[in-house]
Amino acid sequence: MNDVIRNRLNQLRRIMAQRNVEAYIVPTADFHGSEFIGAHFKTRQYLSGFTGSAGTLVVTADAAGLWTDGRYFLQAEQELEGSGIKLFPMNLEDSVSIEAFLNDALSEQGIVGADGRTISAAWALELSRALGPQRTLQMSEDLADGLWPDRPPLPLDPVYILSEQYAGRSAADKVAWLRGEMQQLQADIHVIADLAEIAWLFNLRGADIPCVPVFLSYAVIGADYAKLFLDPHKLTPETRDYFNELGVTLLPYEGAFQELSDISKARVLLDPARVNYALYSVLPDQIELIERDSPILLAKAIKNPVEQENLRKAHLMDGLALTKLLYWLKTTPPEQLGTELQVAERVNRLRMEHEHCIGPSFGTLAGYGPHGAIIHFEPTQENQAQLKPRGLLLLDSGGHYLEGTTDVTRTVALGPLTEEEKKHFTLVLQGMLNLSSAVFPHGCRGFHLDVLAREPLWTQGLDYGHGTGHGIGYLSCVHEPPIGFSWLRTQRYDTGVLEPGMVISDEPGVYIPGSHGIRLENQLLCREAEAKGFLAFETLTLAPIDLDAVDMKWLDESGRVRLNSYHQRVYQALAPYLDREEREWLASATRAI
Amino acid sequence: MNDVIRNRLNQLRRIMAQRNVEAYIVPTADFHGSEFIGAHFKTRQYLSGFTGSAGTLVVTADAAGLWTDGRYFLQAEQELEGSGIKLFPMNLEDSVSIEAFLNDALSEQGIVGADGRTISAAWALELSRALGPQRTLQMSEDLADGLWPDRPPLPLDPVYILSEQYAGRSAADKVAWLRGEMQQLQADIHVIADLAEIAWLFNLRGADIPCVPVFLSYAVIGADYAKLFLDPHKLTPETRDYFNELGVTLLPYEGAFQELSDISKARVLLDPARVNYALYSVLPDQIELIERDSPILLAKAIKNPVEQENLRKAHLMDGLALTKLLYWLKTTPPEQLGTELQVAERVNRLRMEHEHCIGPSFGTLAGYGPHGAIIHFEPTQENQAQLKPRGLLLLDSGGHYLEGTTDVTRTVALGPLTEEEKKHFTLVLQGMLNLSSAVFPHGCRGFHLDVLAREPLWTQGLDYGHGTGHGIGYLSCVHEPPIGFSWLRTQRYDTGVLEPGMVISDEPGVYIPGSHGIRLENQLLCREAEAKGFLAFETLTLAPIDLDAVDMKWLDESGRVRLNSYHQRVYQALAPYLDREEREWLASATRAI
């Protein structure tokens, strides 16, 4: 029996009963639909005891359920034990949806509650349709707030300015451009709740989400005003001046609700998938909604020439840090390699040696042997394995620099490999190289090209259960819509047409449960090809690929040529910054094969 | 001045005036949404003088317009000269849609006329929405019918039974299966107007459309009855007996309208894109519509094991005919080769030598030199070119056999080629081989794989303006939904998931206007791959690929191996049926390179 969790749920149930709420939904979300969330928002974890990064808790008077995806079935089962919360696995043939569960659990005129700030307007409207006109959503209050005595407060870290030498374009210019876009859409007002969009628009960054340099805020842009809603403690005299010059009015974070409820007749542009339901709900009836992506979504994904040039620098810094780590991994006596966590900490330290590095762009994944087959294995004190002089170590890490964000995966042989490990490694390499060499006409979307990375694996009856790539932000969220390489699920992260200036990852893999995992990941910059009307990729990532894991039997001639040419680039770029021993090692690690 | 056409349009306008019709639409269509149409239905051609295979005429009191696509801009311009009909090019940036033209031309409460049997219900409903609630569609009468004194009558060719040894499954079994599907969809009645669907369901074929072995009819299926509406002259004592045994009631062709208007309360399954508006309009208000694809659409596309085995035989017969033609082309003194039309007639004759061949599956395309660059060039007495001992001849042809339908393209060197022609030929070959060797998991659609055929061309800055492939019917229409390889337009012909048993063409090309055209086309049968959960293709087509046009510089190692292995199969399959000289030639034409 897990009495701690049972008590918390029963406390919530008492408040639900007072409010006549029959079911209460606690998603894993902040007020901005962010992919990752800060400590203040981990209510779902507090109430359920489940620590995974994704999951939705639903509580009724006599039951509770937790919905999560395949990455977390095992972990959730263990962590929920004794809590009385039932695990509802998602994305299976016989999965029960939250909607179906609620339709079953609710009375005919039942009320569903939630903190409406943690639920997107799009989902709330969908839920409302699914539950029928007799049932009500009551989402104006966070019923769990008072139950959590030591709840971490909202963060107060200061926001800082990303100067034009890094952003490539002034905030004044961006705001003027946005007003032009609004005019074309005949929008009087644009409501922005997506934190990466706000950070991009104003050339500001913050530290409110671990590994994501954004700050909690809402923005409302009109034809002749711009309002930013954020905690004033986040401001410095410098940023106050900056906003003043930019003509941005600063208002308290919660002021956004009053602001929207005060709008009189106007055409309001917003994306219901990226604006929370509570905010959406205060909009008066008489306004006319233009429901679509913010123009910022696309503009932000297309890196400007300055950002592109900066990214090349960021990948040079990043490649040096990773190459030093690889050198250390390949030349250190096995007994001194330590654990997965120690390797993760080491690569993070190596990145931070550069003063422009702000921190890791996500929690470093370092999986040795069977751990490599767990796609998002993040080592901790509790689960870390000792590295040994054999088999494969999968290392997926990245950094935030003033010059942009990186994300790179290398899989390294720590000693002898099996034939199968080498075969798998080489097929993954072949797929990564095939995709990175693609030439394609304008109009292609990621899912048209995904097969290029997968075909070497498919031909051998192998595949991997994740997308081949995702867009990546500029000193922003490491996953950035609207592009990706995902043939199977062509949704939010793989809907956009590939445009010059977009940056996207290329990361096929193979995962053999209980044995080994392989992933190789480079970042690609989309650009004009030589032939008119065609596009191609420039590989930004600069780090050697472990030749000890390559079996030439599985690499075709074009793959061999591409690997050699990539390795030549890597050596030429990095060698000048390495000491003699590292340089000699790199020369051998990038030798032509 | 083209007085003939002007007179015809003015006659139409007089009738329009009597009916208060302000605009009259004449599409290129029969009553069944068929891709190709018989002579009786060529009203658009009669009224406009434009002979192309696609186009829509719209006539108002003081204007007339013809909408057609890029294949026909030049031809339409010439043929419409002096007629007073304005050409409206489609699919261009600044194209004016028919809807926009009508909105402009019509008065506020204007009436739009058409023969509602020639317009799909889906389009009529869309048109009605676009024109607004004040305007009316009046589509119950063919105003042009009386204007056309020598209009060809509806065809009276008899229908014939395709026995189970060819169809692989009895009509009784198919009808029972369809009723099961209807039950699952909770449909009481299924209305079928698509001619290929009716032919498939009843294992019947006809000859009502040139090159398409179907017959004009409607079918209405209930839980305990089946009604077929067709001209009784098409019936023989044998087919009457067949229908009798099958429990199918035979009614006159036009009786379908009465039948549908007599339906009382029922749930009716039909696809508004494949049922004409006139028929759709007679349905009483009280019925409940289930608007979706017929279950036949998918079932027909998945060839059963008997059909698959028959198709292998059809492709053997077909490969022999084409190989004899290729032998003749490559061994005949240049001065005896004749014209494009003579080659087309020769390949048709060679096919018809087999008693199971019913005729060509489409008008044979034979384009020599610059004609090859015109994607659908069909030679006639007027436009045919003389073949010369140099350059490339593109030959795209196919046959209908009791064992199934074929469609194959070979491009042949008639003498010396330029470096560029060889390069283009080899890149097309590489693309065709890459796609035909694909291995992919269940769930892939054609547009996920299209890049495999295009990448060798894209990499060289080349592309082609058509899909890479289309589904193909079994002794039915040569273009069959719902599959295709079309990354750019993922519509009707490229929406389906690839399933074992589906047959699809693989036909990349290169077209250099004024110079040469290349296309290579094989038919592929989708089947289970060796690896569990994966699919692959079996190449059905058996005909040599001209090695004289291959430049090894542009073929990679896997392409070389695949070509040799394909040629070995071709030789082994065809050799036993050839005479000594043909066999010796084929041995050389399929030699390993």
PDB file of C-alpha atoms in Angstrom, chain B residues 118-309:
ATOM      1  CA  THR B 118     -21.882  13.636 -66.159  1.00  0.00           C
ATOM      2  CA  ILE B 119     -20.973  15.376 -62.898  1.00  0.00           C
ATOM      3  CA  SER B 120     -20.049  13.648 -59.649  1.00  0.00           C
ATOM      4  CA  ALA B 121     -22.255  14.316 -56.655  1.00  0.00           C
ATOM      5  CA  ALA B 122     -19.142  15.425 -54.773  1.00  0.00           C
ATOM      6  CA  TRP B 123     -18.303  18.106 -57.329  1.00  0.00           C
ATOM      7  CA  ALA B 124     -21.899  19.318 -57.684  1.00  0.00           C
ATOM      8  CA  LEU B 125     -22.208  19.747 -53.913  1.00  0.00           C
ATOM      9  CA  GLU B 126     -18.902  21.604 -53.801  1.00  0.00           C
ATOM     10  CA  LEU B 127     -19.988  23.807 -56.705  1.00  0.00           C
ATOM     11  CA  SER B 128     -23.279  24.551 -55.009  1.00  0.00           C
ATOM     12  CA  ARG B 129     -21.456  25.649 -51.843  1.00  0.00           C
ATOM     13  CA  ALA B 130     -19.065  27.819 -53.863  1.00  0.00           C
ATOM     14  CA  LEU B 131     -21.907  29.570 -55.694  1.00  0.00           C
ATOM     15  CA  GLY B 132     -23.882  30.347 -52.560  1.00  0.00           C
ATOM     16  CA  PRO B 133     -27.441  29.591 -51.471  1.00  0.00           C
ATOM     17  CA  GLN B 134     -29.129  32.030 -53.880  1.00  0.00           C
ATOM     18  CA  ARG B 135     -28.051  30.208 -57.020  1.00  0.00           C
ATOM     19  CA  THR B 136     -29.492  26.944 -58.270  1.00  0.00           C
ATOM     20  CA  LEU B 137     -28.099  23.851 -59.964  1.00  0.00           C
ATOM     21  CA  GLN B 138     -30.510  22.581 -62.653  1.00  0.00           C
ATOM     22  CA  MET B 139     -28.957  19.344 -63.786  1.00  0.00           C
ATOM     23  CA  SER B 140     -31.758  16.965 -64.678  1.00  0.00           C
ATOM     24  CA  GLU B 141     -31.572  17.391 -68.443  1.00  0.00           C
ATOM     25  CA  ASP B 142     -28.928  16.990 -71.180  1.00  0.00           C
ATOM     26  CA  LEU B 143     -29.547  20.233 -73.082  1.00  0.00           C
ATOM     27  CA  ALA B 144     -26.989  19.325 -75.747  1.00  0.00           C
ATOM     28  CA  ASP B 145     -28.522  15.981 -76.641  1.00  0.00           C
ATOM     29  CA  GLY B 146     -30.844  17.180 -79.416  1.00  0.00           C
ATOM     30  CA  LEU B 147     -28.156  19.419 -80.958  1.00  0.00           C
ATOM     31  CA  TRP B 148     -26.001  16.558 -82.051  1.00  0.00           C
ATOM     32  CA  PRO B 149     -27.713  14.872 -85.042  1.00  0.00           C
ATOM     33  CA  ASP B 150     -25.148  12.137 -85.644  1.00  0.00           C
ATOM     34  CA  ARG B 151     -24.409  11.470 -81.971  1.00  0.00           C
ATOM     35  CA  PRO B 152     -23.145   7.905 -81.605  1.00  0.00           C
ATOM     36  CA  PRO B 153     -25.648   5.765 -79.695  1.00  0.00           C
ATOM     37  CA  LEU B 154     -24.858   4.123 -76.379  1.00  0.00           C
ATOM     38  CA  PRO B 155     -22.897   0.923 -77.075  1.00  0.00           C
ATOM     39  CA  LEU B 156     -24.751  -2.400 -77.192  1.00  0.00           C
ATOM     40  CA  ASP B 157     -21.802  -4.771 -76.997  1.00  0.00           C
ATOM     41  CA  PRO B 158     -22.602  -7.909 -75.011  1.00  0.00           C
ATOM     42  CA  VAL B 159     -21.214  -8.462 -71.541  1.00  0.00           C
ATOM     43  CA  TYR B 160     -19.303 -11.684 -70.951  1.00  0.00           C
ATOM     44  CA  ILE B 161     -18.466 -13.813 -67.958  1.00  0.00           C
ATOM     45  CA  LEU B 162     -14.927 -13.962 -66.595  1.00  0.00           C
ATOM     46  CA  SER B 163     -14.795 -17.508 -65.321  1.00  0.00           C
ATOM     47  CA  GLU B 164     -13.506 -18.381 -61.880  1.00  0.00           C
ATOM     48  CA  GLN B 165     -10.246 -19.793 -63.266  1.00  0.00           C
ATOM     49  CA  TYR B 166      -9.424 -16.178 -64.183  1.00  0.00           C
ATOM     50  CA  ALA B 167     -11.242 -14.236 -61.469  1.00  0.00           C
ATOM     51  CA  GLY B 168     -10.130 -16.573 -58.695  1.00  0.00           C
ATOM     52  CA  ARG B 169     -13.293 -16.129 -56.701  1.00  0.00           C
ATOM     53  CA  SER B 170     -16.961 -16.605 -57.597  1.00  0.00           C
ATOM     54  CA  ALA B 171     -19.334 -13.672 -57.959  1.00  0.00           C
ATOM     55  CA  ALA B 172     -21.620 -15.346 -55.418  1.00  0.00           C
ATOM     56  CA  ASP B 173     -18.779 -15.336 -52.923  1.00  0.00           C
ATOM     57  CA  LYS B 174     -17.986 -11.678 -53.651  1.00  0.00           C
ATOM     58  CA  VAL B 175     -21.619 -10.605 -53.247  1.00  0.00           C
ATOM     59  CA  ALA B 176     -21.856 -12.480 -49.946  1.00  0.00           C
ATOM     60  CA  TRP B 177     -18.635 -10.861 -48.762  1.00  0.00           C
ATOM     61  CA  LEU B 178     -19.921  -7.419 -49.778  1.00  0.00           C
ATOM     62  CA  ARG B 179     -23.096  -7.961 -47.757  1.00  0.00           C
ATOM     63  CA  GLY B 180     -20.914  -8.787 -44.756  1.00  0.00           C
ATOM     64  CA  GLU B 181     -18.995  -5.540 -45.234  1.00  0.00           C
ATOM     65  CA  MET B 182     -22.274  -3.620 -45.571  1.00  0.00           C
ATOM     66  CA  GLN B 183     -23.485  -5.135 -42.348  1.00  0.00           C
ATOM     67  CA  GLN B 184     -20.346  -3.998 -40.537  1.00  0.00           C
ATOM     68  CA  LEU B 185     -20.964  -0.484 -41.843  1.00  0.00           C
ATOM     69  CA  GLN B 186     -24.627  -0.823 -40.843  1.00  0.00           C
ATOM     70  CA  ALA B 187     -25.645  -0.164 -44.456  1.00  0.00           C
ATOM     71  CA  ASP B 188     -28.931  -1.556 -45.757  1.00  0.00           C
ATOM     72  CA  ILE B 189     -28.267  -0.659 -49.377  1.00  0.00           C
ATOM     73  CA  HIS B 190     -25.076  -0.101 -51.387  1.00  0.00           C
ATOM     74  CA  VAL B 191     -25.287   1.929 -54.608  1.00  0.00           C
ATOM     75  CA  ILE B 192     -22.417   1.266 -57.024  1.00  0.00           C
ATOM     76  CA  ALA B 193     -21.884   3.368 -60.151  1.00  0.00           C
ATOM     77  CA  ASP B 194     -18.168   2.797 -60.753  1.00  0.00           C
ATOM     78  CA  LEU B 195     -17.954   0.491 -63.780  1.00  0.00           C
ATOM     79  CA  ALA B 196     -14.763  -1.284 -62.697  1.00  0.00           C
ATOM     80  CA  GLU B 197     -16.334  -2.027 -59.296  1.00  0.00           C
ATOM     81  CA  ILE B 198     -19.454  -3.524 -60.910  1.00  0.00           C
ATOM     82  CA  ALA B 199     -17.384  -5.600 -63.357  1.00  0.00           C
ATOM     83  CA  TRP B 200     -15.240  -6.927 -60.485  1.00  0.00           C
ATOM     84  CA  LEU B 201     -18.186  -7.729 -58.221  1.00  0.00           C
ATOM     85  CA  PHE B 202     -20.063  -9.831 -60.795  1.00  0.00           C
ATOM     86  CA  ASN B 203     -17.028 -11.296 -62.621  1.00  0.00           C
ATOM     87  CA  LEU B 204     -18.289  -9.731 -65.856  1.00  0.00           C
ATOM     88  CA  ARG B 205     -16.562  -7.748 -68.526  1.00  0.00           C
ATOM     89  CA  GLY B 206     -17.755  -5.693 -71.505  1.00  0.00           C
ATOM     90  CA  ALA B 207     -16.466  -3.451 -74.273  1.00  0.00           C
ATOM     91  CA  ASP B 208     -18.209  -0.130 -73.756  1.00  0.00           C
ATOM     92  CA  ILE B 209     -15.105   2.038 -73.412  1.00  0.00           C
ATOM     93  CA  PRO B 210     -12.167   1.814 -75.820  1.00  0.00           C
ATOM     94  CA  CYS B 211      -9.351  -0.083 -74.059  1.00  0.00           C
ATOM     95  CA  VAL B 212     -11.417  -0.540 -70.866  1.00  0.00           C
ATOM     96  CA  PRO B 213     -13.325  -3.863 -70.689  1.00  0.00           C
ATOM     97  CA  VAL B 214     -16.300  -2.667 -68.644  1.00  0.00           C
ATOM     98  CA  PHE B 215     -19.989  -2.135 -69.407  1.00  0.00           C
ATOM     99  CA  LEU B 216     -22.396   0.729 -68.710  1.00  0.00           C
ATOM    100  CA  SER B 217     -24.503  -0.141 -65.684  1.00  0.00           C
ATOM    101  CA  TYR B 218     -25.478   0.688 -62.147  1.00  0.00           C
ATOM    102  CA  ALA B 219     -25.767  -1.820 -59.309  1.00  0.00           C
ATOM    103  CA  VAL B 220     -27.845  -1.683 -56.157  1.00  0.00           C
ATOM    104  CA  ILE B 221     -27.135  -4.291 -53.498  1.00  0.00           C
ATOM    105  CA  GLY B 222     -29.418  -4.990 -50.551  1.00  0.00           C
ATOM    106  CA  ALA B 223     -29.248  -7.590 -47.792  1.00  0.00           C
ATOM    107  CA  ASP B 224     -31.440 -10.009 -49.771  1.00  0.00           C
ATOM    108  CA  TYR B 225     -31.418  -8.689 -53.327  1.00  0.00           C
ATOM    109  CA  ALA B 226     -29.038  -7.479 -56.000  1.00  0.00           C
ATOM    110  CA  LYS B 227     -30.159  -5.369 -58.941  1.00  0.00           C
ATOM    111  CA  LEU B 228     -28.157  -4.603 -62.048  1.00  0.00           C
ATOM    112  CA  PHE B 229     -29.298  -1.810 -64.349  1.00  0.00           C
ATOM    113  CA  LEU B 230     -28.082  -2.181 -67.938  1.00  0.00           C
ATOM    114  CA  ASP B 231     -29.409  -2.220 -71.492  1.00  0.00           C
ATOM    115  CA  PRO B 232     -31.016  -5.653 -72.037  1.00  0.00           C
ATOM    116  CA  HIS B 233     -29.472  -5.807 -75.527  1.00  0.00           C
ATOM    117  CA  LYS B 234     -26.149  -6.467 -73.804  1.00  0.00           C
ATOM    118  CA  LEU B 235     -27.443  -9.765 -72.456  1.00  0.00           C
ATOM    119  CA  THR B 236     -27.158 -13.228 -73.976  1.00  0.00           C
ATOM    120  CA  PRO B 237     -29.070 -16.323 -72.870  1.00  0.00           C
ATOM    121  CA  GLU B 238     -25.866 -17.411 -71.139  1.00  0.00           C
ATOM    122  CA  THR B 239     -25.454 -14.248 -69.108  1.00  0.00           C
ATOM    123  CA  ARG B 240     -29.184 -14.183 -68.304  1.00  0.00           C
ATOM    124  CA  ASP B 241     -28.836 -17.678 -66.842  1.00  0.00           C
ATOM    125  CA  TYR B 242     -25.723 -16.590 -64.950  1.00  0.00           C
ATOM    126  CA  PHE B 243     -27.536 -13.667 -63.357  1.00  0.00           C
ATOM    127  CA  ASN B 244     -30.513 -15.809 -62.604  1.00  0.00           C
ATOM    128  CA  GLU B 245     -28.376 -18.300 -60.716  1.00  0.00           C
ATOM    129  CA  LEU B 246     -26.579 -15.487 -58.933  1.00  0.00           C
ATOM    130  CA  GLY B 247     -29.924 -14.055 -57.808  1.00  0.00           C
ATOM    131  CA  VAL B 248     -29.388 -10.775 -59.613  1.00  0.00           C
ATOM    132  CA  THR B 249     -32.441  -8.945 -60.939  1.00  0.00           C
ATOM    133  CA  LEU B 250     -31.832  -7.314 -64.332  1.00  0.00           C
ATOM    134  CA  LEU B 251     -33.458  -3.955 -65.014  1.00  0.00           C
ATOM    135  CA  PRO B 252     -33.102  -1.311 -67.740  1.00  0.00           C
ATOM    136  CA  TYR B 253     -30.133   1.045 -67.507  1.00  0.00           C
ATOM    137  CA  GLU B 254     -32.226   4.134 -66.708  1.00  0.00           C
ATOM    138  CA  GLY B 255     -34.226   2.151 -64.116  1.00  0.00           C
ATOM    139  CA  ALA B 256     -31.599   2.988 -61.507  1.00  0.00           C
ATOM    140  CA  PHE B 257     -33.140   6.442 -61.081  1.00  0.00           C
ATOM    141  CA  GLN B 258     -36.570   5.045 -60.304  1.00  0.00           C
ATOM    142  CA  GLU B 259     -35.026   2.463 -58.001  1.00  0.00           C
ATOM    143  CA  LEU B 260     -33.236   5.037 -55.877  1.00  0.00           C
ATOM    144  CA  SER B 261     -36.174   7.425 -55.731  1.00  0.00           C
ATOM    145  CA  ASP B 262     -38.314   4.522 -54.425  1.00  0.00           C
ATOM    146  CA  ILE B 263     -36.046   3.754 -51.470  1.00  0.00           C
ATOM    147  CA  SER B 264     -37.903   4.321 -48.229  1.00  0.00           C
ATOM    148  CA  LYS B 265     -36.189   4.661 -44.849  1.00  0.00           C
ATOM    149  CA  ALA B 266     -32.758   3.007 -45.160  1.00  0.00           C
ATOM    150  CA  ARG B 267     -29.054   3.492 -44.565  1.00  0.00           C
ATOM    151  CA  VAL B 268     -27.477   3.860 -47.998  1.00  0.00           C
ATOM    152  CA  LEU B 269     -23.734   3.389 -48.600  1.00  0.00           C
ATOM    153  CA  LEU B 270     -22.290   5.269 -51.563  1.00  0.00           C
ATOM    154  CA  ASP B 271     -19.234   7.297 -52.538  1.00  0.00           C
ATOM    155  CA  PRO B 272     -20.307  10.775 -53.725  1.00  0.00           C
ATOM    156  CA  ALA B 273     -17.075  11.027 -55.747  1.00  0.00           C
ATOM    157  CA  ARG B 274     -18.103   7.959 -57.752  1.00  0.00           C
ATOM    158  CA  VAL B 275     -21.881   8.458 -58.031  1.00  0.00           C
ATOM    159  CA  ASN B 276     -23.239  11.042 -60.443  1.00  0.00           C
ATOM    160  CA  TYR B 277     -25.208  13.997 -59.169  1.00  0.00           C
ATOM    161  CA  ALA B 278     -28.401  13.135 -61.068  1.00  0.00           C
ATOM    162  CA  LEU B 279     -28.566   9.742 -59.411  1.00  0.00           C
ATOM    163  CA  TYR B 280     -27.603  11.142 -56.015  1.00  0.00           C
ATOM    164  CA  SER B 281     -30.319  13.797 -56.333  1.00  0.00           C
ATOM    165  CA  VAL B 282     -33.214  11.354 -56.669  1.00  0.00           C
ATOM    166  CA  LEU B 283     -32.484   9.812 -53.259  1.00  0.00           C
ATOM    167  CA  PRO B 284     -35.360  10.730 -50.913  1.00  0.00           C
ATOM    168  CA  ASP B 285     -34.654  12.963 -47.943  1.00  0.00           C
ATOM    169  CA  GLN B 286     -35.487  10.401 -45.315  1.00  0.00           C
ATOM    170  CA  ILE B 287     -32.639   8.038 -46.146  1.00  0.00           C
ATOM    171  CA  GLU B 288     -29.457   8.100 -44.127  1.00  0.00           C
ATOM    172  CA  LEU B 289     -26.294   8.343 -46.210  1.00  0.00           C
ATOM    173  CA  ILE B 290     -23.029   6.581 -45.404  1.00  0.00           C
ATOM    174  CA  GLU B 291     -20.637   8.451 -47.647  1.00  0.00           C
ATOM    175  CA  ARG B 292     -17.373   6.573 -48.131  1.00  0.00           C
ATOM    176  CA  ASP B 293     -15.383   4.382 -50.509  1.00  0.00           C
ATOM    177  CA  SER B 294     -17.048   1.175 -51.533  1.00  0.00           C
ATOM    178  CA  PRO B 295     -15.470  -1.809 -49.749  1.00  0.00           C
ATOM    179  CA  ILE B 296     -14.901  -3.041 -53.325  1.00  0.00           C
ATOM    180  CA  LEU B 297     -12.269  -0.350 -53.921  1.00  0.00           C
ATOM    181  CA  LEU B 298      -9.731  -2.019 -51.643  1.00  0.00           C
ATOM    182  CA  ALA B 299     -10.792  -5.617 -52.290  1.00  0.00           C
ATOM    183  CA  LYS B 300     -10.417  -5.134 -56.057  1.00  0.00           C
ATOM    184  CA  ALA B 301      -6.951  -3.623 -55.677  1.00  0.00           C
ATOM    185  CA  ILE B 302      -5.726  -6.646 -53.701  1.00  0.00           C
ATOM    186  CA  LYS B 303      -5.317  -9.383 -56.287  1.00  0.00           C
ATOM    187  CA  ASN B 304      -6.220 -12.833 -54.982  1.00  0.00           C
ATOM    188  CA  PRO B 305      -3.755 -15.761 -55.293  1.00  0.00           C
ATOM    189  CA  VAL B 306      -5.374 -17.016 -58.538  1.00  0.00           C
ATOM    190  CA  GLU B 307      -5.253 -13.550 -60.086  1.00  0.00           C
ATOM    191  CA  GLN B 308      -1.607 -13.225 -58.990  1.00  0.00           C
ATOM    192  CA  GLU B 309      -0.679 -16.536 -60.626  1.00  0.00           C
TER     193      GLU B 309
END
